[in-house]
């Protein structure tokens, strides 16, 4: 063997050894559940190399939390997360990382399994579909758009049931309007797609829908930075105008979830819609709603419910001004609810701690005394997303496999069909 060949072989051996050493380090994506009281919280670790690691908490919609690796070998892991004041220490045992998650004095067992977290979402619609879907663009002119001289564009999906394709016509099309925070047309949250599930269910029962990405989100254009609920209501009004311009439907209604429920009543008061389905819609002023929500969360954590309107407004005064939050806390839906005369179906879950039914659904009943076409229903054991839940805490949303209760879906369809359209 000549000298040059020996060098080549030596280099090859060194490369192989380096590769084996690198592969022996614990690396890649690992996931596990952290049990805290009655709540199981999914955590996902990404070990990139021997210096960097990131943490996802998908049940809290938090991703990419940076960590500093203190030790990473073929058998041990020690990583700290300064932002969380937390750390994770573990040893590799029979293919799993078995260790302890430490945060602010608490020590909790946490076992990680290699691979990404796989969610089970059995209700998410899967093709082939027995109905048509069309991608649409809705031009929102300046009087609605406001923030730019030329307005903006909403991108959405129009779902048409089979009956329309058969030339039978469609009695009703519902516009689906999401809750607070920028969301896509499916209202995607923790890999749940409630609006996709609702649109699918309605289409299979002869009801058309239009759902769209919020302004400045997904494929919709515009700047939402200075927008309030009233601005988003104008977007919904523009979508209603678009549906009427198609001349395909005898009636146009709106289904709004949470803040979308407020928007539904805003449009109802303006007599722009023929029917309303209000899912967990606020019935009280925004600041009172936030106080109730805050105290409900404190109770769930076993803490003293000490929030009140005075404390809330003092906190707001110390924060940078946010147009949406300022409007939301000052907006009282009472006048819009009272002025709505079209048929209304208002639904709530007994475990909803974001829009508490005791005050909100009750307020809608009282304010709608002049509306003989109001129907309400309170579902036991359902949370803000209308999932069957244990506590109603937002940390359960992602853990629960159900996207929305089948009973709720059935009740919506039954009520709409009974309108006689």
Coordinates of C-alpha atoms in Angstrom, one line a residue:
X1 CA 0.0 0.0 0.0
X2 CA 1.5 3.3 -1.0
X3 CA 1.8 6.3 1.3
X4 CA -0.8 8.4 -0.6
X5 CA -3.4 5.6 -0.3
X6 CA -2.6 5.3 3.5
X7 CA -3.4 9.0 3.9
X8 CA -6.7 8.6 2.0
X9 CA -7.7 5.6 4.2
X10 CA -6.7 7.5 7.4
X11 CA -8.8 10.5 6.4
X12 CA -11.8 8.2 5.6
X13 CA -11.5 6.6 9.0
X14 CA -11.4 10.0 10.8
X15 CA -14.5 11.1 8.9
X16 CA -16.3 7.9 9.8
X17 CA -15.3 8.2 13.5
X18 CA -16.4 11.8 13.6
X19 CA -19.8 10.8 12.1
X20 CA -20.2 8.0 14.7
X21 CA -19.3 10.4 17.5
X22 CA -21.8 13.0 16.2
X23 CA -24.6 10.4 15.8
X24 CA -24.0 9.1 19.3
X25 CA -25.1 12.4 20.8
X26 CA -28.8 12.7 21.7
X27 CA -30.3 14.8 18.9
X28 CA -33.4 15.5 17.0
X29 CA -37.0 16.0 18.2
X30 CA -38.4 14.5 21.4
X31 CA -41.8 14.9 23.0
X32 CA -43.5 14.1 26.3
X33 CA -46.2 15.2 28.8
X34 CA -45.7 17.2 31.9
X35 CA -48.4 16.4 34.6
X36 CA -49.3 19.4 36.7
X37 CA -52.2 19.0 39.1
X38 CA -55.1 17.7 36.8
X39 CA -53.5 19.1 33.6
X40 CA -51.2 17.3 31.2
X41 CA -49.0 19.7 29.2
X42 CA -47.3 18.5 26.0
X43 CA -43.7 19.6 25.6
X44 CA -41.5 19.2 22.5
X45 CA -37.7 19.5 22.6
X46 CA -35.5 20.0 19.6
X47 CA -31.9 19.1 20.3
X48 CA -30.1 20.7 17.3
X49 CA -26.5 20.2 18.5
X50 CA -24.4 20.2 21.6
X51 CA -24.9 23.9 22.2
X52 CA -28.5 24.8 21.2
X53 CA -31.9 23.5 22.0
X54 CA -35.4 24.9 21.5
X55 CA -38.6 24.0 23.3
X56 CA -42.2 24.1 22.1
X57 CA -45.3 24.1 24.3
X58 CA -48.0 23.4 21.7
X59 CA -50.8 23.3 24.2
X60 CA -50.0 26.9 25.0
X61 CA -49.3 27.8 21.3
X62 CA -45.7 28.6 22.2
X63 CA -42.8 27.6 19.9
X64 CA -39.1 28.1 19.5
X65 CA -38.2 28.9 23.2
X66 CA -34.5 29.1 23.2
X67 CA -32.4 26.9 25.6
X68 CA -28.8 26.7 26.5
X69 CA -27.2 23.2 26.5
X70 CA -25.1 22.5 29.6
X71 CA -24.6 18.8 28.8
X72 CA -25.5 16.7 25.8
X73 CA -23.9 13.3 25.4
X74 CA -25.0 9.9 24.2
X75 CA -26.6 9.2 27.6
X76 CA -27.4 12.5 29.3
X77 CA -29.2 15.8 28.7
X78 CA -29.0 19.0 30.8
X79 CA -30.5 22.1 29.3
X80 CA -31.7 25.4 30.8
X81 CA -34.3 27.9 29.4
X82 CA -33.5 31.3 30.8
X83 CA -36.8 32.9 29.6
X84 CA -38.8 30.4 31.5
X85 CA -36.4 30.1 34.5
X86 CA -36.6 26.4 33.9
X87 CA -34.3 23.4 33.2
X88 CA -34.5 19.8 32.1
X89 CA -32.2 17.0 33.2
X90 CA -32.5 13.5 32.0
X91 CA -30.8 10.2 31.2
X92 CA -31.3 7.9 28.3
X93 CA -33.0 4.6 29.4
X94 CA -34.3 2.0 27.1
X95 CA -34.8 4.5 24.2
X96 CA -36.5 7.2 26.3
X97 CA -35.2 10.3 28.1
X98 CA -36.2 9.9 31.8
X99 CA -35.7 13.0 33.9
X100 CA -36.9 16.0 35.7
X101 CA -38.3 19.4 34.6
X102 CA -37.4 22.1 37.1
X103 CA -39.1 25.5 37.2
X104 CA -39.2 28.1 40.0
X105 CA -38.7 25.5 42.8
X106 CA -41.0 22.9 41.3
X107 CA -39.6 19.5 40.3
X108 CA -41.8 17.4 38.0
X109 CA -41.0 14.1 36.3
X110 CA -40.8 14.3 32.5
X111 CA -40.1 11.4 30.2
X112 CA -39.5 12.1 26.5
X113 CA -40.0 9.8 23.6
X114 CA -38.1 10.4 20.3
X115 CA -40.1 11.9 17.4
X116 CA -42.5 14.7 16.8
X117 CA -45.8 15.1 18.7
X118 CA -48.6 13.6 16.6
X119 CA -52.0 15.1 17.2
X120 CA -55.2 13.1 16.7
X121 CA -57.8 15.3 15.1
X122 CA -60.4 12.8 13.9
X123 CA -63.0 15.4 12.9
X124 CA -60.7 17.3 10.5
X125 CA -62.3 16.9 7.0
X126 CA -60.4 14.7 4.6
X127 CA -60.9 14.4 0.9
X128 CA -62.7 13.4 -1.3
X129 CA -65.5 15.8 -0.4
X130 CA -69.1 15.5 -1.6
X131 CA -69.3 19.2 -2.2
X132 CA -67.6 22.0 -4.1
X133 CA -65.1 24.5 -2.7
X134 CA -64.0 27.7 -4.4
X135 CA -61.2 30.0 -3.5
X136 CA -62.5 33.6 -3.6
X137 CA -61.1 37.1 -3.2
X138 CA -63.3 39.8 -1.6
X139 CA -62.4 43.4 -2.3
X140 CA -63.0 45.6 0.8
X141 CA -63.2 49.2 -0.4
X142 CA -61.8 52.1 1.5
X143 CA -65.0 53.0 3.5
X144 CA -64.7 49.5 5.1
X145 CA -60.9 49.2 4.8
X146 CA -60.0 52.5 6.4
X147 CA -56.3 52.0 7.0
X148 CA -55.3 52.3 3.3
X149 CA -56.8 54.5 0.6
X150 CA -57.4 51.6 -1.7
X151 CA -58.9 49.2 0.9
X152 CA -57.7 45.6 1.1
X153 CA -58.7 42.0 0.0
X154 CA -60.0 39.1 2.0
X155 CA -59.1 35.6 0.8
X156 CA -61.6 32.9 1.6
X157 CA -63.3 29.6 0.8
X158 CA -66.8 29.3 -0.5
X159 CA -68.3 25.9 0.2
X160 CA -71.3 24.8 -1.9
X161 CA -73.4 21.8 -1.0
X162 CA -74.2 19.1 -3.6
X163 CA -77.8 20.4 -4.0
X164 CA -76.5 23.6 -5.7
X165 CA -74.7 21.6 -8.3
X166 CA -77.9 19.7 -9.0
X167 CA -79.7 22.9 -9.8
X168 CA -81.9 22.8 -6.7
X169 CA -80.6 26.0 -5.3
X170 CA -79.4 26.7 -1.7
X171 CA -81.7 28.4 0.8
X172 CA -79.0 29.6 3.1
X173 CA -75.3 30.6 3.1
X174 CA -73.6 31.3 6.5
X175 CA -70.6 33.6 6.8
X176 CA -68.2 32.2 9.4
X177 CA -66.4 34.8 11.6
X178 CA -63.6 33.9 13.9
X179 CA -62.9 34.9 17.5
X180 CA -60.3 37.4 18.8
X181 CA -56.7 37.4 17.6
X182 CA -55.7 37.0 13.9
X183 CA -56.8 33.7 12.6
X184 CA -57.0 31.8 9.4
X185 CA -60.3 30.8 7.7
X186 CA -60.4 27.5 9.5
X187 CA -60.0 29.3 12.9
X188 CA -57.0 27.0 13.4
X189 CA -55.9 26.6 17.0
X190 CA -53.7 23.8 18.4
X191 CA -54.1 22.0 15.1
X192 CA -57.9 22.0 15.5
X193 CA -59.8 23.5 12.6
X194 CA -63.3 24.2 13.9
X195 CA -64.5 26.3 11.0
X196 CA -63.4 23.6 8.5
X197 CA -65.3 21.1 10.6
X198 CA -68.4 23.3 10.7
X199 CA -68.3 24.1 7.0
X200 CA -67.9 20.4 6.1
X201 CA -70.9 19.4 8.4
X202 CA -73.1 22.2 7.1
X203 CA -72.3 21.4 3.4
X204 CA -73.2 17.8 4.0
X205 CA -76.6 19.1 5.3
X206 CA -77.3 21.4 2.4
X207 CA -76.0 24.7 3.8
X208 CA -73.4 26.8 2.1
X209 CA -70.7 28.7 3.9
X210 CA -68.0 31.3 3.4
X211 CA -65.0 31.5 5.6
X212 CA -62.0 33.8 5.2
X213 CA -58.6 34.7 6.6
X214 CA -58.6 37.7 8.9
X215 CA -57.4 41.0 7.6
X216 CA -53.6 41.0 7.2
X217 CA -53.4 37.2 8.0
X218 CA -53.0 34.2 5.8
X219 CA -53.7 35.2 2.2
X220 CA -55.8 38.3 3.2
X221 CA -54.1 41.7 2.8
X222 CA -54.4 44.9 4.9
X223 CA -52.8 46.1 8.1
X224 CA -54.6 45.0 11.2
X225 CA -52.3 46.8 13.6
X226 CA -54.8 49.7 14.4
X227 CA -58.0 47.6 13.8
X228 CA -60.8 47.2 16.4
X229 CA -63.8 44.8 16.5
X230 CA -65.7 47.5 14.6
X231 CA -63.2 47.3 11.8
X232 CA -63.4 43.5 11.6
X233 CA -67.2 43.9 11.6
X234 CA -66.8 46.1 8.5
X235 CA -64.8 43.2 6.9
X236 CA -67.7 40.8 7.7
X237 CA -70.2 43.3 6.2
X238 CA -68.1 43.5 3.0
X239 CA -68.2 39.6 2.9
X240 CA -72.0 39.7 3.3
X241 CA -72.2 42.2 0.4
X242 CA -70.1 39.8 -1.7
X243 CA -72.4 36.9 -1.0
X244 CA -75.5 38.9 -1.9
X245 CA -73.8 40.0 -5.1
X246 CA -73.5 36.3 -6.2
X247 CA -77.3 36.0 -6.3
X248 CA -77.0 32.2 -5.5
X249 CA -78.7 32.2 -2.1
X250 CA -82.1 33.0 -0.8
X251 CA -80.8 34.0 2.6
X252 CA -77.5 35.1 4.1
X253 CA -76.7 34.4 7.8
X254 CA -73.7 34.7 10.0
X255 CA -72.1 32.3 12.5
X256 CA -69.7 34.0 14.8
X257 CA -67.5 32.5 17.5
X258 CA -66.5 34.6 20.6
X259 CA -65.6 38.0 19.3
X260 CA -67.2 36.8 16.0
X261 CA -70.4 36.6 18.0
X262 CA -70.1 40.3 18.8
X263 CA -69.6 41.0 15.2
X264 CA -72.7 38.9 14.3
X265 CA -74.8 41.1 16.6
X266 CA -73.2 44.3 15.2
X267 CA -74.4 43.2 11.7
X268 CA -77.7 42.0 13.1
X269 CA -78.4 45.5 14.6
X270 CA -77.6 46.9 11.1
X271 CA -80.1 44.5 9.6
X272 CA -77.5 43.1 7.3
X273 CA -78.1 39.4 8.0
X274 CA -81.1 37.1 8.0
X275 CA -80.0 34.8 10.8
X276 CA -77.3 34.5 13.5
X277 CA -75.6 31.6 15.2
X278 CA -73.7 33.0 18.1
X279 CA -71.1 30.6 19.6
X280 CA -69.9 31.8 23.0
X281 CA -70.8 35.4 22.2
X282 CA -70.1 38.1 24.8
X283 CA -73.3 39.6 26.3
X284 CA -71.6 42.0 28.7
X285 CA -69.1 44.9 28.4
X286 CA -65.6 43.9 27.5
X287 CA -63.8 45.0 30.7
X288 CA -66.3 43.1 32.9
X289 CA -65.8 40.1 30.7
X290 CA -62.0 40.2 31.1
X291 CA -62.4 40.6 34.9
X292 CA -64.6 37.5 35.0
X293 CA -62.3 35.6 32.7
X294 CA -59.2 36.5 34.8
X295 CA -60.8 35.5 38.1
X296 CA -62.0 32.1 36.6
X297 CA -58.4 31.4 35.5
X298 CA -57.1 32.3 39.0
X299 CA -59.6 29.9 40.6
X300 CA -58.5 27.1 38.3
X301 CA -55.0 27.6 39.4
X302 CA -56.1 27.6 43.1
X303 CA -55.3 31.3 43.5
X304 CA -57.4 34.0 45.0
X305 CA -59.7 35.7 42.4
X306 CA -58.6 39.3 43.0
X307 CA -59.2 41.0 39.7
X308 CA -61.7 43.9 39.4
X309 CA -62.5 46.6 36.9
X310 CA -60.4 49.2 38.8
X311 CA -57.3 47.0 38.9
X312 CA -57.8 46.1 35.2
X313 CA -58.0 49.8 34.1
X314 CA -55.0 50.7 36.3
X315 CA -53.0 47.9 34.6
X316 CA -54.2 49.1 31.2
X317 CA -53.0 52.7 32.0
X318 CA -49.5 51.4 32.5
X319 CA -49.4 49.5 29.2
X320 CA -48.9 50.9 25.7
X321 CA -52.1 51.8 24.1
X322 CA -53.7 49.1 21.9
X323 CA -56.6 50.2 19.8
X324 CA -58.2 46.8 19.7
X325 CA -58.0 46.2 23.5
X326 CA -59.2 49.8 24.2
X327 CA -62.2 49.3 22.1
X328 CA -62.9 45.8 23.3
X329 CA -62.8 46.8 27.0
X330 CA -65.2 49.7 26.4
X331 CA -67.6 48.1 24.0
X332 CA -70.9 47.1 25.5
X333 CA -72.9 44.7 23.1
X334 CA -76.2 45.5 24.8
X335 CA -77.5 47.9 22.2
X336 CA -76.6 45.8 19.3
X337 CA -78.1 42.6 20.9
X338 CA -81.3 44.5 21.7
X339 CA -81.6 45.9 18.2
X340 CA -81.2 42.5 16.5
X341 CA -84.5 41.2 15.2
X342 CA -83.5 38.3 12.9
X343 CA -83.6 34.7 14.2
X344 CA -80.8 34.1 16.7
X345 CA -79.3 30.8 18.1
X346 CA -77.0 31.6 21.0
X347 CA -75.0 28.7 22.5
X348 CA -72.5 28.4 25.3
X349 CA -70.7 25.7 27.2
X350 CA -70.9 25.3 31.0
X351 CA -67.1 25.1 31.3
X352 CA -66.4 28.2 29.2
X353 CA -64.1 30.3 31.3
X354 CA -63.4 32.8 28.5
X355 CA -67.0 33.9 28.0
X356 CA -68.7 32.7 31.1
X357 CA -72.3 31.6 30.4
X358 CA -73.7 32.6 33.8
X359 CA -73.4 36.3 32.8
X360 CA -73.0 36.4 29.0
X361 CA -75.7 33.9 27.9
X362 CA -78.0 35.2 30.6
X363 CA -77.5 38.8 29.3
X364 CA -78.3 37.8 25.7
X365 CA -81.6 36.3 26.9
X366 CA -82.5 39.5 28.8
X367 CA -81.5 41.9 26.1
X368 CA -83.4 39.9 23.4
X369 CA -86.8 40.2 25.0
X370 CA -88.2 41.9 21.9
X371 CA -86.8 39.2 19.7
X372 CA -89.3 36.3 19.6
X373 CA -87.0 34.4 17.4
X374 CA -84.2 33.8 20.0
X375 CA -83.2 30.3 21.0
X376 CA -80.5 29.6 23.5
X377 CA -78.8 26.5 24.9
X378 CA -76.2 25.7 27.5
X379 CA -74.2 22.5 27.1
X380 CA -72.9 20.7 30.2
X381 CA -69.2 20.0 30.2
X382 CA -68.3 21.9 27.1
X383 CA -65.5 24.6 27.0
X384 CA -65.1 27.8 25.0
X385 CA -64.3 25.7 21.8
X386 CA -67.4 23.5 22.5
X387 CA -65.2 20.5 23.3
X388 CA -66.0 18.1 26.0
X389 CA -63.6 19.1 28.8
X390 CA -62.6 18.4 32.3
X391 CA -61.9 21.9 33.7
X392 CA -62.4 24.3 30.8
X393 CA -58.9 25.6 31.0
X394 CA -57.3 26.8 27.8
X395 CA -54.4 24.3 28.4
X396 CA -56.9 21.5 27.6
X397 CA -57.8 22.8 24.1
X398 CA -54.8 21.1 22.4
X399 CA -54.9 18.0 24.5
X400 CA -58.5 17.2 23.7
X401 CA -58.9 15.3 20.4
X402 CA -62.4 16.4 19.7
X403 CA -62.6 19.7 17.7
X404 CA -66.3 20.5 18.4
X405 CA -69.2 18.6 19.9
X406 CA -71.3 16.6 17.4
X407 CA -74.3 17.6 19.4
X408 CA -73.6 21.3 18.8
X409 CA -73.2 20.7 15.1
X410 CA -76.4 18.7 14.9
X411 CA -78.3 21.4 16.9
X412 CA -77.1 24.2 14.6
X413 CA -78.3 22.3 11.5
X414 CA -81.6 21.4 13.1
X415 CA -82.3 25.0 14.1
X416 CA -81.4 26.3 10.6
X417 CA -83.6 23.8 8.9
X418 CA -86.4 24.6 11.2
X419 CA -86.4 28.2 10.1
X420 CA -88.4 27.0 7.1
X421 CA -86.2 28.4 4.4

